[in-house]
Coordinates of C-alpha atoms in Angstrom, one line a residue:
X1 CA 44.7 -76.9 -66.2
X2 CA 44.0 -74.8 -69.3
X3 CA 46.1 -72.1 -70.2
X4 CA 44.5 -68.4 -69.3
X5 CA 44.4 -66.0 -71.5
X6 CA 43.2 -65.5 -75.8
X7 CA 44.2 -68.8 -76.9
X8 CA 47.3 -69.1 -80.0
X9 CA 45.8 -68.1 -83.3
X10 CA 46.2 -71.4 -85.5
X11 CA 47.5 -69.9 -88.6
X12 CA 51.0 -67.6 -88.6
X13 CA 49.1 -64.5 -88.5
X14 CA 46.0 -63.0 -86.9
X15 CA 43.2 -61.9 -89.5
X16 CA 44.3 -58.2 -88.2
X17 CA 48.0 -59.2 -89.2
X18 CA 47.4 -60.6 -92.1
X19 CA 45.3 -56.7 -93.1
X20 CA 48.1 -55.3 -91.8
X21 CA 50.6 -57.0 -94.1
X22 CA 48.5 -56.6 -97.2
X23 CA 48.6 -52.7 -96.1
X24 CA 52.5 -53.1 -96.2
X25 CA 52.5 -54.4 -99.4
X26 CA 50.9 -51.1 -100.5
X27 CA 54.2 -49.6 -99.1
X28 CA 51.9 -47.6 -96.1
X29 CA 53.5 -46.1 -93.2
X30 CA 52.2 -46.7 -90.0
X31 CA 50.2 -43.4 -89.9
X32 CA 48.6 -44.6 -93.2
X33 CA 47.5 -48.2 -91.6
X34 CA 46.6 -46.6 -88.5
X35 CA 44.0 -44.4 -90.7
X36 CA 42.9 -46.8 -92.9
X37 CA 42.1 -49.5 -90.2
X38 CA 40.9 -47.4 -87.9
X39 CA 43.3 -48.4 -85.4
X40 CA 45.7 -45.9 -83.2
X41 CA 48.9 -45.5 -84.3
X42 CA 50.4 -47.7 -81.4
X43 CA 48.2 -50.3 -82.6
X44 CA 49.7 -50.1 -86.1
X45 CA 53.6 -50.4 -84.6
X46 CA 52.6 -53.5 -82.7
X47 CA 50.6 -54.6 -85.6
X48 CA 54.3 -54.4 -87.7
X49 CA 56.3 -55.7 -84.7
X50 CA 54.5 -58.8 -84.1
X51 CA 54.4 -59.5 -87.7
X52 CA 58.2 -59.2 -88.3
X53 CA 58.9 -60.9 -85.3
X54 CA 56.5 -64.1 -86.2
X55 CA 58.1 -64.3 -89.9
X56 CA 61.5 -63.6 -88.6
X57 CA 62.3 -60.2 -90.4
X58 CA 64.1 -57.5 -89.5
X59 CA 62.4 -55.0 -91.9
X60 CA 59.0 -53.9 -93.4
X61 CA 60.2 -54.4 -96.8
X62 CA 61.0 -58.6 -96.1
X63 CA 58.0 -58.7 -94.8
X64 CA 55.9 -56.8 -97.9
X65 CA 57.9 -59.5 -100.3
X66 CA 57.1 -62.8 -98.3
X67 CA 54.7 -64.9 -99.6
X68 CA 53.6 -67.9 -97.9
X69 CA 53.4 -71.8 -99.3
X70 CA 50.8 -73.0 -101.4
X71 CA 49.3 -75.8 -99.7
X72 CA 49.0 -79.1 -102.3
X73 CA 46.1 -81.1 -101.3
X74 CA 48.0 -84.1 -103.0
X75 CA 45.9 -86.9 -101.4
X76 CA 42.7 -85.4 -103.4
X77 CA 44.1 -87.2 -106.2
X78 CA 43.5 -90.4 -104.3
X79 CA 40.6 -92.6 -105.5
X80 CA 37.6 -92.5 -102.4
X81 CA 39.0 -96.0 -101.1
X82 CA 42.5 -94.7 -101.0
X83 CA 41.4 -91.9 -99.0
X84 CA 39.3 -94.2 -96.2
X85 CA 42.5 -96.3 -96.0
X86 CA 45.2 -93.6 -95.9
X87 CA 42.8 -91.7 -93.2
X88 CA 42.7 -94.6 -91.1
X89 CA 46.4 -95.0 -91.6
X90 CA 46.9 -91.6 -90.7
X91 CA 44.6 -91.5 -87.4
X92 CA 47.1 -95.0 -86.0
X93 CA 49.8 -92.8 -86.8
X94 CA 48.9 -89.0 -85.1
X95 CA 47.6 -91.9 -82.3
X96 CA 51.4 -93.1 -81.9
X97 CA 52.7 -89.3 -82.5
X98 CA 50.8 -88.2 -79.6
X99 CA 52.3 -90.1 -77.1
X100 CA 55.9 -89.1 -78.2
X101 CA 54.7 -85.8 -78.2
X102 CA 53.9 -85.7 -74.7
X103 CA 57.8 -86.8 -73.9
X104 CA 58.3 -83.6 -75.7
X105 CA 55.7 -81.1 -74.3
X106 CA 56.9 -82.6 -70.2
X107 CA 60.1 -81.0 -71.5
X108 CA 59.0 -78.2 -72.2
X109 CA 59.8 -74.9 -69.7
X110 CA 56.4 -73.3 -68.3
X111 CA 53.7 -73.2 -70.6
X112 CA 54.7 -70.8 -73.6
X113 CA 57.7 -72.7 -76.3
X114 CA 60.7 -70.9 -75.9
X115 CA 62.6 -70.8 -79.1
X116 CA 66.7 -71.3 -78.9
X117 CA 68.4 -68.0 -79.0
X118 CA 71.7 -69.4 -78.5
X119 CA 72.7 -68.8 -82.7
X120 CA 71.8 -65.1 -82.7
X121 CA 75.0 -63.4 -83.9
X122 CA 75.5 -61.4 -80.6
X123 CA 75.4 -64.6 -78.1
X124 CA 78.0 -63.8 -75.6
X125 CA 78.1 -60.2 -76.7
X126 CA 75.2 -58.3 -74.9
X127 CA 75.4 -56.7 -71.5
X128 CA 72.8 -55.4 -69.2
X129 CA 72.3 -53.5 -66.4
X130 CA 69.1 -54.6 -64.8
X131 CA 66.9 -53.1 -62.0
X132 CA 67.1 -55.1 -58.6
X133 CA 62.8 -55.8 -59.3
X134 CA 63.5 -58.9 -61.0
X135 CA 59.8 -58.5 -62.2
X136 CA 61.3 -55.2 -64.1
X137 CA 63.5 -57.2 -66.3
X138 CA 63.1 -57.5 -69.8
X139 CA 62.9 -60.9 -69.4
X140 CA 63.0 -64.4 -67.0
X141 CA 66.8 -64.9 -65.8
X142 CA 66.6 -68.3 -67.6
X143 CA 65.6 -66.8 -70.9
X144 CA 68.4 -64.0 -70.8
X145 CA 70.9 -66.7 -70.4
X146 CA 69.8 -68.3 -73.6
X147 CA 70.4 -65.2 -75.2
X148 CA 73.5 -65.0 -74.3
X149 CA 73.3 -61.5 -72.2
X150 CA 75.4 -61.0 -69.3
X151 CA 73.3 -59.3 -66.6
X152 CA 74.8 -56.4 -64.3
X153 CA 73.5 -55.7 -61.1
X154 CA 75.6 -52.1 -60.6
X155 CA 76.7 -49.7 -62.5
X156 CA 80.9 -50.3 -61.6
X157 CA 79.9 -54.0 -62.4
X158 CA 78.5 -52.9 -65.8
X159 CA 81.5 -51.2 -66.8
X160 CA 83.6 -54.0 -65.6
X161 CA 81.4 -56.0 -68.1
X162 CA 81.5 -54.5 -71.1
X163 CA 84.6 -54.9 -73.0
X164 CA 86.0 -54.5 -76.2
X165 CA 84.2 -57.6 -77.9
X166 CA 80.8 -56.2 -76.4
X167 CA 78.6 -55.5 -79.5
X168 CA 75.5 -53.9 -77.5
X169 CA 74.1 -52.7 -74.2
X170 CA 71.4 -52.8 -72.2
X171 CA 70.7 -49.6 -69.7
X172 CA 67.2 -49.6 -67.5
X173 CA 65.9 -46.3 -66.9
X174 CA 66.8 -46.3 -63.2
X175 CA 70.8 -46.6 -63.7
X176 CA 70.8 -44.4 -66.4
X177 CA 72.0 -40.9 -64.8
X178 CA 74.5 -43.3 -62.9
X179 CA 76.0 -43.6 -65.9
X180 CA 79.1 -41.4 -67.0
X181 CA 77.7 -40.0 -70.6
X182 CA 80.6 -39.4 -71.8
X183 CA 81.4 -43.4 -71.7
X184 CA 78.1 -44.4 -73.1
X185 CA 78.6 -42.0 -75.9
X186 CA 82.0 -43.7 -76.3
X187 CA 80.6 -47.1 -76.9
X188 CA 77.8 -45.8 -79.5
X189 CA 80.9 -44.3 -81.5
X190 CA 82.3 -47.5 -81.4
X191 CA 79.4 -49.3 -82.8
X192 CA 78.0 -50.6 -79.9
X193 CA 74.2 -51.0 -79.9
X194 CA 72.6 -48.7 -77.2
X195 CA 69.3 -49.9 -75.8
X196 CA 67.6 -47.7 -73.7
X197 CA 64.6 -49.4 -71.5
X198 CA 61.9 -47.0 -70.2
X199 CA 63.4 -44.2 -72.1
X200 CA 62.0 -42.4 -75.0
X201 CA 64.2 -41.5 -78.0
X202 CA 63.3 -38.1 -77.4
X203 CA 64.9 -38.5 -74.1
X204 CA 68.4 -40.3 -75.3
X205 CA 70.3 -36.7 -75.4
X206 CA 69.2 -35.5 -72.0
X207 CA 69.3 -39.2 -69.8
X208 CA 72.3 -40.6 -71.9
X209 CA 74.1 -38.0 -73.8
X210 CA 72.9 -39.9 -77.3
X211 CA 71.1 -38.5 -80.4
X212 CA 71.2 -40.7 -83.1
X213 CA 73.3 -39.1 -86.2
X214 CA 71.3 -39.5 -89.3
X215 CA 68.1 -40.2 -88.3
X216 CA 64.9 -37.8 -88.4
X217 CA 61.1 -38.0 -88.0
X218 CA 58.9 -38.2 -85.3
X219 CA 59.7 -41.0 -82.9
X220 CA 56.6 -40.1 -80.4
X221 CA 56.2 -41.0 -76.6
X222 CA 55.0 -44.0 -74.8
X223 CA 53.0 -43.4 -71.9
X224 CA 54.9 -44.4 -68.7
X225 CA 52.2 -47.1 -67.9
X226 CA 53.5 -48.8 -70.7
X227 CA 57.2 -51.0 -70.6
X228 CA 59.0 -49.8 -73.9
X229 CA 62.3 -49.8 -74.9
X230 CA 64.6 -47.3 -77.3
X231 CA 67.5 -48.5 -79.4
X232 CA 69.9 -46.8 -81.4
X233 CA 73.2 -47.5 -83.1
X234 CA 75.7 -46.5 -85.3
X235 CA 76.5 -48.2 -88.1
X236 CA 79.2 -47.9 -91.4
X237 CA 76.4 -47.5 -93.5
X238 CA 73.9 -45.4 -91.5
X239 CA 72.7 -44.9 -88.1
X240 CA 69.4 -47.0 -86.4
X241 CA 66.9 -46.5 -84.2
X242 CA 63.8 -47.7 -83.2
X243 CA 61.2 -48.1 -80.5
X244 CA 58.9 -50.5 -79.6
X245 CA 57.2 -51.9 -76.2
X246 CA 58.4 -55.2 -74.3
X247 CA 55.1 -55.9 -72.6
X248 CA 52.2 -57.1 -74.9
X249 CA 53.4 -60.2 -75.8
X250 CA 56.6 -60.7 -74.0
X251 CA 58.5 -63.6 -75.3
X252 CA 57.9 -62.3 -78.8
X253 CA 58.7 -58.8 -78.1
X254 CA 62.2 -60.1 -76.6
X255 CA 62.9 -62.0 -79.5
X256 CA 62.2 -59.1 -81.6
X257 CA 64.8 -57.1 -79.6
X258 CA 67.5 -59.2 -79.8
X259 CA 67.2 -59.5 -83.2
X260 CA 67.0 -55.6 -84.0
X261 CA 70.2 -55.5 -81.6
X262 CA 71.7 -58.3 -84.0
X263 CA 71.2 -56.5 -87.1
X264 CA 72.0 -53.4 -86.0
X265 CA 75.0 -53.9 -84.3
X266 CA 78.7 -53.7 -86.4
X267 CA 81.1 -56.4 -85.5
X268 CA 84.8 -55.9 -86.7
X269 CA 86.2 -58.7 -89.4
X270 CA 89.7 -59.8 -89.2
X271 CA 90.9 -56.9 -91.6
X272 CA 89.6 -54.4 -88.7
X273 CA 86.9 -53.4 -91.1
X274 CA 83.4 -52.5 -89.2
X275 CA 80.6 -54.9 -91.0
X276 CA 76.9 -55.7 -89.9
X277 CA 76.3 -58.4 -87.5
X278 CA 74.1 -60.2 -90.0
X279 CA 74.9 -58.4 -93.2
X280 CA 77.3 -56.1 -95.0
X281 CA 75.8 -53.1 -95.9

C-alpha cells in the first residue's frame, strides 16, 4: 500500500526552502521573507524551522553559511564503451542492493525513518509531564524513549522526577496551574530549560510565573487550533526563547525541539562552572 499524503521531496530542500534559504543569506527576518514571498509570517517560521531542522542547525546564521557539495560527474570522463559497461555493472549491482535493502526497510518502525536520538547531549536528562490523551503528546511513547525523556503522568510524580541532573522540562498546558510557580521559576534559575506546550510566550508570566530575562520583540500568538510549543531558558551567556509548532510535520518538528532544548540548556562541568550543552559560549 502506498504511503498517503505529498510524497518526500527528493532533494534536501523543497524549491520553497531552498527560496527561503537564499532569503537568509540576505540576512532577512522573517517579516522580510514573509513580504517578499508573499507568504504569512507563520509560513516563513516553518519555512526556517524545517530548514534548520533538515540541515541539522540550531541557528539561522549556520544555515545562511552552509553550502551544499558539488556533485563530480566523474564517470563523464569515461570513453562511451566504458560507460555501457560500467552502467550495466552498476544496474547488477543496485539489482543486488535492493534485496538487502528490503532486510533493512522490514526493520524499519511504521512507515516514516526515525533517526537515533539516543546521542543528543540531554539523553537521560529531559522530563515531561504529559496529558493522559496519549494522542496529545508531543510524540509516540516509543519515540520519547529514544530521546531519552522521562514521561510524568502527575504533577507530584513530576516533581519526584526532576532532580538535580535534570537539564530541561517539559510542562503541557493542562498541568500547568498545577504547578507550584515558584518551583518552576526555581528550575529556570538553575538553568533548566522550560518548555511550555500549548502556551504562548506571552502567556509564560501569567500560567508559569516565567519571563524570559534578556529577551525582547514580538513573540506573536498561535491560534489554539494549532499544537505549538514555547521554550525558554537561561543561560551564562544570555537568555533563549523561541516558539515554534509541533504538528506540521511531526517527527521533524520533535527533532527540532530536542535539539533547541540541547543547545539551550547549561550543564555544569566538573569545576561547577555552568557551560552550554553543546557549546561554550
Amino acid at each position: 500500500m502506498g504511503r498517503m499524503g505529498r510524497p518526500r521531496h527528493p532533494d534536501i530542500l523543497t524549491p520553497r526552502e531552498w527560496e527561503v534559504l537564499a532569503l537568509l543569506r540576505e540576512r532577512l527576518t522573517n517579516e522580510d521573507i514573509a513580504s517578499r514571498l508573499g507568504i504569512t509570517l507563520d509560513g516563513a517560521k516553518y519555512h526556517v524551522s524545517q530548514i534548520l531542522s533538515k540541515l541539522g542547525f540550531s541557528t539561522r546564521e549556520e544555515a545562511a553559511a552552509w553550502r551544499p557539495p558539488e556533485k563530480q560527474r566523474w564517470w563523464m570522463a569515461w570513453p562511451v564503451w566504458a560507460r555501457i559497461i560500467g552502467a550495466a555493472t552498476i544496474a547488477a549491482a543496485v539489482a543486488g542492493l535492493a534485496v538487502l535493502a528490503l532486510g533493512v526497510v522490514l526493520r524499519t518502525r511504521g512507515d516514516e525513518e526515525v533517526p537515533s536520538l539516543r546521542d543528543n547531549a540531554l539523553y537521560g536528562r529531559i522530563v515531561y509531564l504529559a496529558p493522559a490523551d496519549h494522542s496529545q503528546w508531543i510524540a509516540p511513547p516509543e519515540q520519547l524513549a529514544e530521546a531519552g525523556i522521562v514521561t510524568t503522568a502527575t504533577p507530584d510524580q513530576f516533581r519526584q522526577a526532576v532532580t538535580s541532573d535534570t537539564a530541561a522540562i517539559i510542562i503541557d498546558r493542562g498541568w500547568a496551574l498545577q504547578l507550584d510557580r515558584g518551583w518552576v521559576r526555581s528550575q529556570y534559575e538553575q538553568g533548566v530549560v522550560i518548555v511550555g506546550i500549548g502556551i504562548n510566550m506571552s502567556e509564560m508570566p501569567s500560567v508559569l510565573g516565567l519571563s524570559p530575562v534578556g529577551i525582547s520583540g514580538d513573540f506573536g500568538s498561535y491560534p489554539e487550533s494549532r499544537r505549538f510549543y514555547s521554550l525558554i531558558s537561561k543561560q551564562p551567556c544570555g537568555g533563549g526563547a523561541s516558539q515554534d509548532y509541533l504538528d506540521l510535520h511531526p517527527q521533524s518538528q520533535f527533532n527540532l525541539l530536542i535539539h533547541r532544548m540541547a543547545n539551550d540548556a547549561t550543564l555544569p562541568n566538573r569545576g561547577g562552572e555552568m557551560l552550554k550543552a553543546e557549546s561554550q559560549c
